Tab-separated table of C-alpha atoms in Angstrom:
chain	number	residue	atom	x	y	z
A	6	UNK	CA	-95.324	-86.639	-45.304
A	7	UNK	CA	-93.045	-89.411	-46.561
A	8	UNK	CA	-94.694	-92.790	-45.817
A	9	UNK	CA	-91.291	-94.537	-45.639
A	10	UNK	CA	-89.012	-92.340	-43.607
A	11	UNK	CA	-85.308	-93.087	-43.775
A	12	UNK	CA	-83.805	-94.096	-40.444
A	13	UNK	CA	-81.536	-91.513	-38.912
A	14	UNK	CA	-78.555	-93.882	-38.960
A	15	UNK	CA	-78.905	-94.469	-42.717
A	16	UNK	CA	-79.286	-90.770	-43.400
A	17	UNK	CA	-76.053	-90.088	-41.568
A	18	UNK	CA	-74.273	-92.733	-43.607
A	19	UNK	CA	-75.580	-91.199	-46.832
A	20	UNK	CA	-74.289	-87.828	-45.714
A	21	UNK	CA	-70.814	-89.372	-45.560
A	22	UNK	CA	-70.304	-89.526	-41.805
A	23	UNK	CA	-68.211	-92.447	-40.590
A	24	UNK	CA	-67.650	-93.871	-37.177
A	25	UNK	CA	-64.304	-92.669	-35.745
A	26	UNK	CA	-61.723	-95.420	-35.371
A	27	UNK	CA	-60.804	-96.712	-31.968
A	28	UNK	CA	-57.613	-95.257	-30.526
A	29	UNK	CA	-54.845	-97.758	-30.009
A	30	UNK	CA	-53.182	-98.033	-26.655
A	31	UNK	CA	-49.543	-96.993	-26.459
A	32	UNK	CA	-48.083	-100.086	-24.889
A	33	UNK	CA	-45.780	-102.953	-25.794
A	34	UNK	CA	-48.555	-104.751	-27.683
A	35	UNK	CA	-48.922	-101.803	-30.032
A	36	UNK	CA	-45.491	-102.322	-31.597
A	37	UNK	CA	-45.735	-103.108	-35.282
A	38	UNK	CA	-43.959	-106.399	-35.869
A	39	UNK	CA	-43.975	-106.281	-39.657
A	40	UNK	CA	-41.066	-103.885	-40.154
A	41	UNK	CA	-38.917	-104.413	-37.048
A	42	UNK	CA	-36.099	-106.948	-36.745
A	43	UNK	CA	-34.015	-107.621	-33.615
A	44	UNK	CA	-30.676	-109.345	-34.104
A	45	UNK	CA	-27.722	-109.871	-31.814
A	46	UNK	CA	-24.133	-111.013	-31.759
A	47	UNK	CA	-22.340	-113.359	-29.388
A	48	UNK	CA	-21.813	-110.876	-26.551
A	49	UNK	CA	-25.121	-111.229	-24.659
A	50	UNK	CA	-27.732	-113.439	-26.380
A	51	UNK	CA	-29.732	-113.856	-23.146
A	52	UNK	CA	-30.392	-110.120	-22.910
A	53	UNK	CA	-31.428	-109.998	-26.582
A	54	UNK	CA	-33.901	-112.832	-26.042
A	55	UNK	CA	-35.378	-111.142	-22.970
A	56	UNK	CA	-35.853	-107.867	-24.872
A	57	UNK	CA	-37.490	-109.689	-27.790
A	58	UNK	CA	-39.803	-111.605	-25.435
A	59	UNK	CA	-40.892	-108.405	-23.690
A	60	UNK	CA	-41.782	-106.887	-27.054
A	61	UNK	CA	-43.573	-110.018	-28.263
A	62	UNK	CA	-41.106	-110.478	-31.116
A	63	UNK	CA	-38.982	-113.316	-32.373
A	64	UNK	CA	-35.248	-112.839	-32.426
A	65	UNK	CA	-34.151	-112.368	-36.040
A	66	UNK	CA	-32.173	-115.020	-37.821
A	67	UNK	CA	-28.559	-113.844	-37.596
A	68	UNK	CA	-25.594	-116.120	-36.989
A	69	UNK	CA	-22.169	-114.750	-36.094
A	70	UNK	CA	-19.211	-117.130	-35.995
A	71	UNK	CA	-15.460	-117.141	-36.429
A	72	UNK	CA	-13.423	-119.005	-39.002
A	73	UNK	CA	-10.283	-120.929	-38.199
A	74	UNK	CA	-8.202	-117.806	-38.882
A	75	UNK	CA	-10.366	-115.857	-36.359
A	76	UNK	CA	-12.137	-113.785	-39.009
A	77	UNK	CA	-15.733	-112.864	-38.187
A	78	UNK	CA	-18.506	-114.109	-40.461
A	79	UNK	CA	-22.071	-112.738	-40.292
A	80	UNK	CA	-25.025	-114.423	-41.970
A	81	UNK	CA	-28.504	-112.835	-41.837
A	82	UNK	CA	-31.168	-115.312	-42.913
A	83	UNK	CA	-34.223	-112.989	-42.735
A	84	UNK	CA	-34.912	-110.153	-45.159
A	85	UNK	CA	-34.006	-106.705	-43.798
A	86	UNK	CA	-34.833	-104.596	-46.857
A	87	UNK	CA	-36.783	-101.503	-45.845
A	88	UNK	CA	-37.007	-102.586	-42.196
A	89	UNK	CA	-35.861	-101.108	-38.888
A	90	UNK	CA	-32.998	-103.185	-37.507
A	91	UNK	CA	-32.035	-103.224	-33.820
A	92	UNK	CA	-28.664	-104.822	-33.118
A	93	UNK	CA	-28.213	-105.780	-29.454
A	94	UNK	CA	-24.510	-106.094	-28.747
A	95	UNK	CA	-22.868	-105.127	-25.475
A	96	UNK	CA	-19.247	-104.924	-24.407
A	97	UNK	CA	-17.618	-107.761	-22.478
A	98	UNK	CA	-14.084	-108.818	-21.642
A	99	UNK	CA	-13.762	-109.819	-25.316
A	100	UNK	CA	-14.284	-106.196	-26.357
A	101	UNK	CA	-12.449	-106.291	-29.691
A	102	UNK	CA	-14.493	-109.190	-31.051
A	103	UNK	CA	-17.677	-107.566	-29.762
A	104	UNK	CA	-16.887	-104.392	-31.675
A	105	UNK	CA	-16.026	-106.174	-34.922
A	106	UNK	CA	-19.204	-108.263	-34.750
A	107	UNK	CA	-21.270	-105.102	-34.278
A	108	UNK	CA	-19.580	-103.267	-37.153
A	109	UNK	CA	-19.917	-106.187	-39.553
A	110	UNK	CA	-23.576	-106.763	-38.653
A	111	UNK	CA	-24.348	-103.067	-39.137
A	112	UNK	CA	-22.562	-102.935	-42.484
A	113	UNK	CA	-24.309	-106.117	-43.635
A	114	UNK	CA	-27.689	-104.526	-42.869
A	115	UNK	CA	-26.634	-101.297	-44.574
A	116	UNK	CA	-25.662	-103.056	-47.791
A	117	UNK	CA	-28.921	-105.033	-47.636
A	118	UNK	CA	-30.966	-101.796	-47.869
A	119	UNK	CA	-32.234	-101.644	-44.298
A	120	UNK	CA	-34.250	-98.500	-43.560
A	121	UNK	CA	-32.600	-97.764	-40.212
A	122	UNK	CA	-29.994	-99.521	-38.111
A	123	UNK	CA	-30.038	-98.876	-34.358
A	124	UNK	CA	-27.174	-100.147	-32.230
A	125	UNK	CA	-28.313	-101.200	-28.740
A	126	UNK	CA	-25.076	-101.204	-26.742
A	127	UNK	CA	-25.867	-101.373	-23.007
A	128	UNK	CA	-22.176	-101.111	-22.100
A	129	UNK	CA	-20.071	-99.172	-24.591
A	130	UNK	CA	-16.542	-100.639	-24.825
A	131	UNK	CA	-13.557	-98.309	-24.442
A	132	UNK	CA	-15.761	-95.754	-22.689
A	133	UNK	CA	-13.076	-95.220	-20.033
A	134	UNK	CA	-10.586	-94.144	-22.720
A	135	UNK	CA	-12.399	-90.873	-23.400
A	136	UNK	CA	-9.602	-88.506	-22.369
A	137	UNK	CA	-6.179	-87.742	-23.796
A	138	UNK	CA	-3.433	-89.529	-21.848
A	139	UNK	CA	0.160	-88.645	-22.663
A	140	UNK	CA	1.107	-90.202	-26.013
A	141	UNK	CA	-2.148	-92.130	-26.327
A	142	UNK	CA	-5.351	-91.165	-28.074
A	143	UNK	CA	-9.067	-90.799	-27.366
A	144	UNK	CA	-10.192	-94.294	-28.338
A	145	UNK	CA	-13.876	-93.518	-27.730
A	146	UNK	CA	-13.734	-90.941	-30.533
A	147	UNK	CA	-12.244	-93.508	-32.921
A	148	UNK	CA	-14.881	-96.072	-31.968
A	149	UNK	CA	-17.671	-93.543	-32.538
A	150	UNK	CA	-16.384	-92.760	-36.029
A	151	UNK	CA	-16.183	-96.461	-36.872
A	152	UNK	CA	-19.769	-97.036	-35.749
A	153	UNK	CA	-21.079	-94.111	-37.760
A	154	UNK	CA	-19.194	-95.275	-40.856
A	155	UNK	CA	-20.480	-98.848	-40.550
A	156	UNK	CA	-24.059	-97.669	-41.098
A	157	UNK	CA	-25.539	-97.215	-37.620
A	158	UNK	CA	-28.151	-94.458	-37.567
A	159	UNK	CA	-28.901	-94.397	-33.834
A	160	UNK	CA	-27.275	-95.567	-30.590
A	161	UNK	CA	-28.978	-96.734	-27.398
A	162	UNK	CA	-26.610	-97.168	-24.483
A	163	UNK	CA	-26.713	-96.986	-20.697
A	164	UNK	CA	-24.756	-95.018	-18.101
A	165	UNK	CA	-21.770	-93.875	-20.139
A	166	UNK	CA	-18.594	-93.437	-18.136
A	167	UNK	CA	-18.598	-89.793	-19.226
A	168	UNK	CA	-21.723	-88.223	-20.692
A	169	UNK	CA	-19.581	-86.105	-23.020
A	170	UNK	CA	-18.900	-89.241	-25.095
A	171	UNK	CA	-22.227	-88.566	-26.817
A	172	UNK	CA	-20.547	-85.648	-28.568
A	173	UNK	CA	-18.144	-88.009	-30.359
A	174	UNK	CA	-20.997	-89.447	-32.435
A	175	UNK	CA	-22.489	-87.863	-35.552
A	176	UNK	CA	-25.763	-89.731	-34.936
A	177	UNK	CA	-28.340	-89.522	-32.111
A	178	UNK	CA	-27.327	-91.203	-28.846
A	179	UNK	CA	-29.775	-92.075	-26.060
A	180	UNK	CA	-27.898	-92.556	-22.791
A	181	UNK	CA	-30.386	-94.405	-20.585
A	182	UNK	CA	-30.069	-94.471	-16.790
A	183	UNK	CA	-30.132	-97.540	-14.563
A	184	UNK	CA	-30.333	-95.522	-11.342
A	185	UNK	CA	-34.148	-95.995	-10.930
A	186	UNK	CA	-33.620	-99.773	-10.770
A	187	UNK	CA	-30.791	-99.437	-8.242
A	188	UNK	CA	-32.728	-96.947	-6.129
A	189	UNK	CA	-35.713	-99.287	-6.088
A	190	UNK	CA	-33.440	-102.144	-4.995
A	191	UNK	CA	-32.129	-100.070	-2.089
A	192	UNK	CA	-35.629	-99.224	-0.911
A	193	UNK	CA	-37.053	-102.726	-1.262
A	194	UNK	CA	-34.165	-105.131	-0.628
A	195	UNK	CA	-31.906	-103.449	1.926
A	196	UNK	CA	-33.468	-103.710	5.406
A	197	UNK	CA	-33.395	-100.511	7.436
A	198	UNK	CA	-31.973	-98.556	4.530
A	199	UNK	CA	-32.929	-95.367	6.386
A	200	UNK	CA	-29.878	-96.032	8.553
A	201	UNK	CA	-27.640	-96.014	5.468
A	202	UNK	CA	-25.103	-93.587	4.101
A	203	UNK	CA	-24.181	-93.277	0.410
A	204	UNK	CA	-20.418	-93.554	-0.080
A	205	UNK	CA	-18.298	-92.293	-2.980
A	206	UNK	CA	-15.111	-94.335	-3.142
A	207	UNK	CA	-13.254	-91.364	-4.673
A	208	UNK	CA	-14.047	-87.678	-5.277
A	209	UNK	CA	-14.756	-88.412	-8.945
A	210	UNK	CA	-17.903	-90.352	-8.031
A	211	UNK	CA	-19.098	-87.744	-5.528
A	212	UNK	CA	-21.662	-86.234	-7.926
A	213	UNK	CA	-23.306	-89.584	-8.615
A	214	UNK	CA	-23.272	-90.486	-4.917
A	215	UNK	CA	-24.766	-87.107	-4.033
A	216	UNK	CA	-27.579	-87.703	-6.546
A	217	UNK	CA	-28.419	-91.024	-4.855
A	218	UNK	CA	-28.241	-89.439	-1.396
A	219	UNK	CA	-30.615	-86.610	-2.338
A	220	UNK	CA	-33.177	-88.966	-3.871
A	221	UNK	CA	-33.118	-91.294	-0.878
A	222	UNK	CA	-32.729	-88.451	1.649
A	223	UNK	CA	-29.650	-90.075	3.154
A	224	UNK	CA	-26.259	-88.878	4.290
A	225	UNK	CA	-23.146	-88.720	2.092
A	226	UNK	CA	-19.567	-89.817	2.736
A	227	UNK	CA	-16.562	-89.444	0.431
A	228	UNK	CA	-13.361	-91.474	0.580
A	229	UNK	CA	-10.413	-89.247	-0.223
A	230	UNK	CA	-6.872	-90.310	-1.090
A	231	UNK	CA	-5.218	-92.970	-3.176
A	232	UNK	CA	-3.685	-96.286	-2.244
A	233	UNK	CA	-1.289	-96.451	-5.173
A	234	UNK	CA	0.161	-94.166	-7.804
A	235	UNK	CA	-2.065	-93.296	-10.706
A	236	UNK	CA	-1.177	-93.876	-14.330
A	237	UNK	CA	-0.626	-90.146	-14.823
A	238	UNK	CA	2.199	-90.193	-12.248
A	239	UNK	CA	4.319	-92.743	-14.084
A	240	UNK	CA	7.536	-91.540	-15.697
A	241	UNK	CA	7.319	-91.812	-19.474
A	242	UNK	CA	10.540	-90.074	-20.574
A	243	UNK	CA	9.194	-86.535	-20.923
A	244	UNK	CA	10.823	-85.192	-17.768
A	245	UNK	CA	14.219	-84.225	-19.195
A	246	UNK	CA	14.298	-80.447	-19.889
A	247	UNK	CA	17.064	-78.881	-21.997
A	248	UNK	CA	20.180	-77.546	-20.238
A	249	UNK	CA	19.923	-74.199	-18.524
A	250	UNK	CA	22.480	-72.681	-20.896
A	251	UNK	CA	20.285	-73.495	-23.858
A	252	UNK	CA	17.384	-71.762	-22.152
A	253	UNK	CA	19.454	-68.671	-21.448
A	254	UNK	CA	20.716	-68.444	-25.031
A	255	UNK	CA	17.240	-69.006	-26.411
A	256	UNK	CA	15.685	-66.416	-24.123
A	257	UNK	CA	18.428	-63.935	-24.825
A	258	UNK	CA	18.030	-64.237	-28.601
A	259	UNK	CA	14.252	-64.038	-28.399
A	260	UNK	CA	14.449	-60.863	-26.297
A	261	UNK	CA	16.773	-59.246	-28.788
A	262	UNK	CA	14.538	-60.254	-31.701
A	263	UNK	CA	11.343	-59.024	-30.069
A	264	UNK	CA	12.789	-55.845	-28.552
A	265	UNK	CA	15.683	-54.654	-30.705
A	266	UNK	CA	17.831	-51.900	-29.315
A	267	UNK	CA	16.797	-48.433	-30.466
A	268	UNK	CA	19.308	-46.219	-32.329
A	269	UNK	CA	21.067	-43.620	-30.181
A	270	UNK	CA	19.959	-40.599	-32.229
A	271	UNK	CA	16.378	-41.772	-32.831
A	272	UNK	CA	13.439	-40.157	-31.103
A	273	UNK	CA	11.071	-42.532	-29.244
A	274	UNK	CA	7.685	-42.751	-30.895
A	275	UNK	CA	5.904	-43.912	-27.751
A	276	UNK	CA	6.037	-42.824	-24.170
A	277	UNK	CA	8.634	-44.683	-22.104
A	278	UNK	CA	7.466	-47.376	-19.710
A	279	UNK	CA	7.168	-46.004	-16.217
A	280	UNK	CA	9.104	-47.516	-13.336
A	281	UNK	CA	5.888	-48.340	-11.443
A	282	UNK	CA	4.585	-50.566	-14.258
A	283	UNK	CA	7.927	-52.361	-14.374
A	284	UNK	CA	7.669	-53.067	-10.679
A	285	UNK	CA	4.260	-54.682	-11.157
A	286	UNK	CA	5.698	-57.123	-13.747
A	287	UNK	CA	7.265	-60.247	-12.265
A	288	UNK	CA	9.493	-62.754	-13.983
A	289	UNK	CA	10.448	-66.313	-13.238
A	290	UNK	CA	13.883	-67.792	-13.009
A	291	UNK	CA	15.668	-69.046	-16.095
A	292	UNK	CA	13.677	-71.790	-17.790
A	293	UNK	CA	10.107	-73.029	-17.520
A	294	UNK	CA	8.945	-73.559	-13.922
A	295	UNK	CA	8.372	-77.176	-12.964
A	296	UNK	CA	4.863	-78.273	-12.012
A	297	UNK	CA	4.713	-79.338	-8.356
A	298	UNK	CA	4.341	-83.029	-7.665
A	299	UNK	CA	0.865	-84.060	-6.487
A	300	UNK	CA	1.180	-85.686	-3.075
A	301	UNK	CA	-1.799	-87.947	-2.475
A	302	UNK	CA	-2.752	-88.487	1.156
A	303	UNK	CA	-3.643	-91.913	2.558
A	304	UNK	CA	-7.248	-93.080	2.471
A	305	UNK	CA	-9.478	-90.975	4.686
A	306	UNK	CA	-13.267	-90.781	5.020
A	307	UNK	CA	-15.096	-87.462	4.939
A	308	UNK	CA	-18.385	-88.205	6.688
A	309	UNK	CA	-19.768	-90.387	9.468
A	310	UNK	CA	-20.281	-94.113	8.811
A	311	UNK	CA	-20.070	-95.430	12.365
A	312	UNK	CA	-22.894	-97.897	13.053
A	313	UNK	CA	-24.489	-97.328	9.658
A	314	UNK	CA	-24.981	-99.247	6.421
A	315	UNK	CA	-22.488	-98.084	3.789
A	316	UNK	CA	-23.670	-98.177	0.159
A	317	UNK	CA	-20.975	-97.518	-2.441
A	318	UNK	CA	-22.265	-96.525	-5.893
A	319	UNK	CA	-20.450	-96.388	-9.216
A	320	UNK	CA	-21.062	-96.916	-12.912
A	321	UNK	CA	-18.612	-99.806	-13.463
A	322	UNK	CA	-17.032	-102.584	-11.398
A	323	UNK	CA	-14.004	-104.045	-13.141
A	324	UNK	CA	-10.800	-104.173	-11.105
A	325	UNK	CA	-12.073	-104.412	-7.551
A	326	UNK	CA	-8.929	-103.639	-5.552
A	327	UNK	CA	-10.083	-100.065	-4.915
A	328	UNK	CA	-13.528	-101.283	-3.804
A	329	UNK	CA	-11.969	-103.798	-1.405
A	330	UNK	CA	-9.624	-101.180	0.051
A	331	UNK	CA	-12.513	-98.751	0.498
A	332	UNK	CA	-14.601	-101.454	2.188
A	333	UNK	CA	-11.804	-102.209	4.633
A	334	UNK	CA	-11.565	-98.511	5.460
A	335	UNK	CA	-15.326	-98.368	6.039
A	336	UNK	CA	-15.185	-101.397	8.350
A	337	UNK	CA	-12.393	-99.821	10.350
A	338	UNK	CA	-14.554	-96.736	10.799
A	339	UNK	CA	-17.486	-98.725	12.178
A	340	UNK	CA	-19.737	-99.493	9.193
A	341	UNK	CA	-22.010	-102.398	10.090
A	342	UNK	CA	-22.783	-103.541	6.517
A	343	UNK	CA	-21.286	-102.694	3.127
A	344	UNK	CA	-23.085	-102.814	-0.216
A	345	UNK	CA	-21.679	-102.042	-3.669
A	346	UNK	CA	-24.090	-100.996	-6.429
A	347	UNK	CA	-23.092	-100.410	-10.041
A	348	UNK	CA	-24.647	-100.459	-13.490
A	349	UNK	CA	-22.017	-102.523	-15.302
A	350	UNK	CA	-20.411	-105.572	-13.701
A	351	UNK	CA	-17.423	-106.411	-15.886
A	352	UNK	CA	-15.567	-108.171	-13.008
A	353	UNK	CA	-12.367	-108.980	-14.865
A	354	UNK	CA	-9.498	-111.207	-13.790
A	355	UNK	CA	-9.817	-112.553	-10.237
A	356	UNK	CA	-12.420	-109.995	-9.165
A	357	UNK	CA	-14.967	-112.631	-8.017
A	358	UNK	CA	-12.441	-114.246	-5.692
A	359	UNK	CA	-11.368	-110.908	-4.196
A	360	UNK	CA	-14.972	-109.882	-3.643
A	361	UNK	CA	-15.842	-113.209	-2.048
A	362	UNK	CA	-12.919	-112.894	0.382
A	363	UNK	CA	-13.569	-109.226	1.163
A	364	UNK	CA	-15.722	-107.670	3.876
A	365	UNK	CA	-18.288	-106.507	1.309
A	366	UNK	CA	-21.662	-108.046	2.107
A	367	UNK	CA	-23.367	-107.708	-1.288
A	368	UNK	CA	-22.547	-106.599	-4.846
A	369	UNK	CA	-25.514	-105.542	-6.990
A	370	UNK	CA	-25.134	-105.011	-10.749
A	371	UNK	CA	-27.465	-104.977	-13.739
A	372	UNK	CA	-27.420	-107.447	-16.611
A	373	UNK	CA	-25.932	-105.056	-19.169
A	374	UNK	CA	-22.920	-107.417	-19.188
A	375	UNK	CA	-23.178	-111.209	-18.808
A	376	UNK	CA	-21.635	-112.384	-15.534
A	377	UNK	CA	-23.143	-115.799	-14.861
A	378	UNK	CA	-19.717	-117.402	-14.461
A	379	UNK	CA	-18.690	-114.753	-11.950
A	380	UNK	CA	-21.858	-115.400	-9.931
A	381	UNK	CA	-20.865	-119.042	-9.611
A	382	UNK	CA	-17.505	-117.971	-8.196
A	383	UNK	CA	-18.928	-115.379	-5.793
A	384	UNK	CA	-22.274	-115.854	-4.043
A	385	UNK	CA	-22.427	-112.167	-3.064
A	386	UNK	CA	-23.190	-110.957	-6.605
A	387	UNK	CA	-26.831	-110.189	-7.397
A	388	UNK	CA	-28.351	-109.096	-10.707
A	389	UNK	CA	-31.063	-106.606	-11.634
A	390	UNK	CA	-32.841	-107.083	-14.957
A	391	UNK	CA	-33.035	-103.916	-17.095
A	392	UNK	CA	-34.407	-105.512	-20.267
A	393	UNK	CA	-37.762	-103.754	-19.814
A	394	UNK	CA	-36.046	-100.358	-20.095
A	395	UNK	CA	-34.291	-101.321	-23.331
A	396	UNK	CA	-37.515	-102.768	-24.741
A	397	UNK	CA	-39.420	-99.568	-23.936
A	398	UNK	CA	-36.703	-97.442	-25.571
A	399	UNK	CA	-36.853	-99.568	-28.738
A	400	UNK	CA	-40.646	-99.349	-28.807
A	401	UNK	CA	-40.653	-95.584	-28.473
A	402	UNK	CA	-38.011	-95.089	-31.163
A	403	UNK	CA	-39.779	-97.438	-33.555
A	404	UNK	CA	-43.169	-95.761	-33.016
A	405	UNK	CA	-41.560	-92.298	-33.242
A	406	UNK	CA	-42.646	-91.406	-29.729
A	407	UNK	CA	-40.906	-89.045	-27.353
A	408	UNK	CA	-38.105	-90.416	-25.178
A	409	UNK	CA	-38.554	-87.748	-22.516
A	410	UNK	CA	-40.530	-90.095	-20.241
A	411	UNK	CA	-37.403	-92.245	-19.792
A	412	UNK	CA	-35.402	-89.178	-18.723
A	413	UNK	CA	-37.795	-87.720	-16.178
A	414	UNK	CA	-36.047	-86.040	-13.232
A	415	UNK	CA	-32.628	-86.790	-14.745
A	416	UNK	CA	-30.104	-84.105	-13.836
A	417	UNK	CA	-26.574	-83.380	-14.995
A	418	UNK	CA	-25.181	-85.297	-12.014
A	419	UNK	CA	-26.991	-88.543	-12.919
């Protein structure tokens, strides 16, 4: 027997066994601060500071200013070589300057050898110009190409006007949703919300309104009709067809070219067309038929709002004339209170004054766009902070974690 036995703990160490390391918690405090830099432009510095504070980071040293000739100058004081850069820049009423600041900041980081450049754009400018309109163009496609060329490697945005805009980008796009914040506000801040009805101010918002109604187990109402002519109904000079004689000559020549007359002595190679098949073929009058004019009925409400709280939902509040007209229609039909909830509160022109004078009781928007001046002009505007959602998205992307948790229960209608 060995008079000096080796303790069991020492024998295990000699055999090479080591104590397993402690597992780190996956929370905000776990974010590595050595290789992450958050910078921002002039569009929404308050939101950038709130996101940085939630992550326990210091806002990176980046100054963006304009020269006397209105050129944009970007100066980054901290080193970005080999680091992950997150540029927080949203869209405001000064959309063109916001875009140029974002592009120049991204290109400055790209030429300074940054490892990755993520654009955090809570409200994407020009997102409403995502469809072809007459002699215009799809501006969202152009903007996506410019962002990809500037050096951005990832986009984080929120509630795009059309989800198909993600297809314009050649880089990953995470389209976050603000609906959980708005749904929580309805449940906690609207008294007797069980007596509410979700209202879509036009049929285009019916899917979003139906999603809110199903989650809250409330009724749905849709306002149908238009108060004024749409942009697509304006005459732009393309409603002057050629003369009828030109059509007849053109059609006559084309028929002769496509179906030349057969020689008299030639034998037909195919069976002649039967009279019954000719009877089943219809033809229009000379020329191309004109598309019928769309007659839009006056504003009508599909659904019952009498004695109930009406909650209108949308993704953007900019020109508020349609919201005011819809609110007046709801009041005439017996709605006791009217709320308007939206993700982005752009509130251009004299929107605060119109909202303050309207019968709308409360307007609730998130802080994706700065609107402190508008809140001073209209006491009905309230703000929901969504900086925690952006901070969590940045943390997950930086730590290479899955983003699926942020998209739980999200459907195509959301």
